[in-house]
Coordinates of C-alpha atoms in Angstrom, one line a residue:
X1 CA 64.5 5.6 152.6
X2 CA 64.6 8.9 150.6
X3 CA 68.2 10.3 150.5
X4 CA 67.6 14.0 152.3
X5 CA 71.3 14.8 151.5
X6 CA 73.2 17.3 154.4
X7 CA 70.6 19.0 155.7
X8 CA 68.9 15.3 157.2
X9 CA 68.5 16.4 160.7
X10 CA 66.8 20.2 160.2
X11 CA 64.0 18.1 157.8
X12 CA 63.6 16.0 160.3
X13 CA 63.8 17.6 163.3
X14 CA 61.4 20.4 161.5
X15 CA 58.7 17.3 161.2
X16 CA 58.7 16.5 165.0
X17 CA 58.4 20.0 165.7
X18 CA 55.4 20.3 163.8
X19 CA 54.3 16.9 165.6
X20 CA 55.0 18.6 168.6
X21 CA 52.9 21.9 168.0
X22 CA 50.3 20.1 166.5
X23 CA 49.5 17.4 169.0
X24 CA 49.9 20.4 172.0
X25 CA 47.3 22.3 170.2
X26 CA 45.0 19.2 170.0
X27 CA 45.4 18.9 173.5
X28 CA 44.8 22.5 174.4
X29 CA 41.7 22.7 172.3
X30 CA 40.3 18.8 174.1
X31 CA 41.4 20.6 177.4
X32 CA 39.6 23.6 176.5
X33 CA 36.6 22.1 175.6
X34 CA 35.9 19.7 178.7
X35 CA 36.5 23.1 180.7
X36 CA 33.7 24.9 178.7
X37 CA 31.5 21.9 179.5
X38 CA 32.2 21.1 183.1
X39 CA 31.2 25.4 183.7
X40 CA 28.3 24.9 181.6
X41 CA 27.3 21.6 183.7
X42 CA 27.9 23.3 186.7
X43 CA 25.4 26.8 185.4
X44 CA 22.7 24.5 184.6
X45 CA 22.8 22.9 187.8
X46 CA 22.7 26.4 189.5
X47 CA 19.5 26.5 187.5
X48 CA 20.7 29.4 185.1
X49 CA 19.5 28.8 181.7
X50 CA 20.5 30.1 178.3
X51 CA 18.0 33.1 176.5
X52 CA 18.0 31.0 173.2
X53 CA 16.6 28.1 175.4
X54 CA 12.7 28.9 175.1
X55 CA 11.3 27.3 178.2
X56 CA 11.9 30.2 180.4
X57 CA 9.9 32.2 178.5

């Protein structure tokens, strides 16, 4: 393995850090996304319809 000399740990722990933030934001965004879905599901079964959708017109 690479030598990272004295300051070992703050590389390291910098890395899962990252790992961390990255894989929360990931989930936030997934999470996000399934909510957006599940209120649009639950519009169109209301029968509201978007304007850009051309059969109500």
């Amino acid at each position: 393995m690479i030598d990272l000399g004295p300051h070992a740990l703050f590389i390291v722990a910098a890395y899962v850090g990252v790992a961390i933030v990255l894989a929360a934001l990931i989930g936030w965004v997934a999470w996000g996304s399934a909510n957006v879905k599940r209120r649009l599901a639950a519009l169109e079964a209301q029968g509201v319809r978007r304007r850009s959708d051309g059969a109500a017109r």
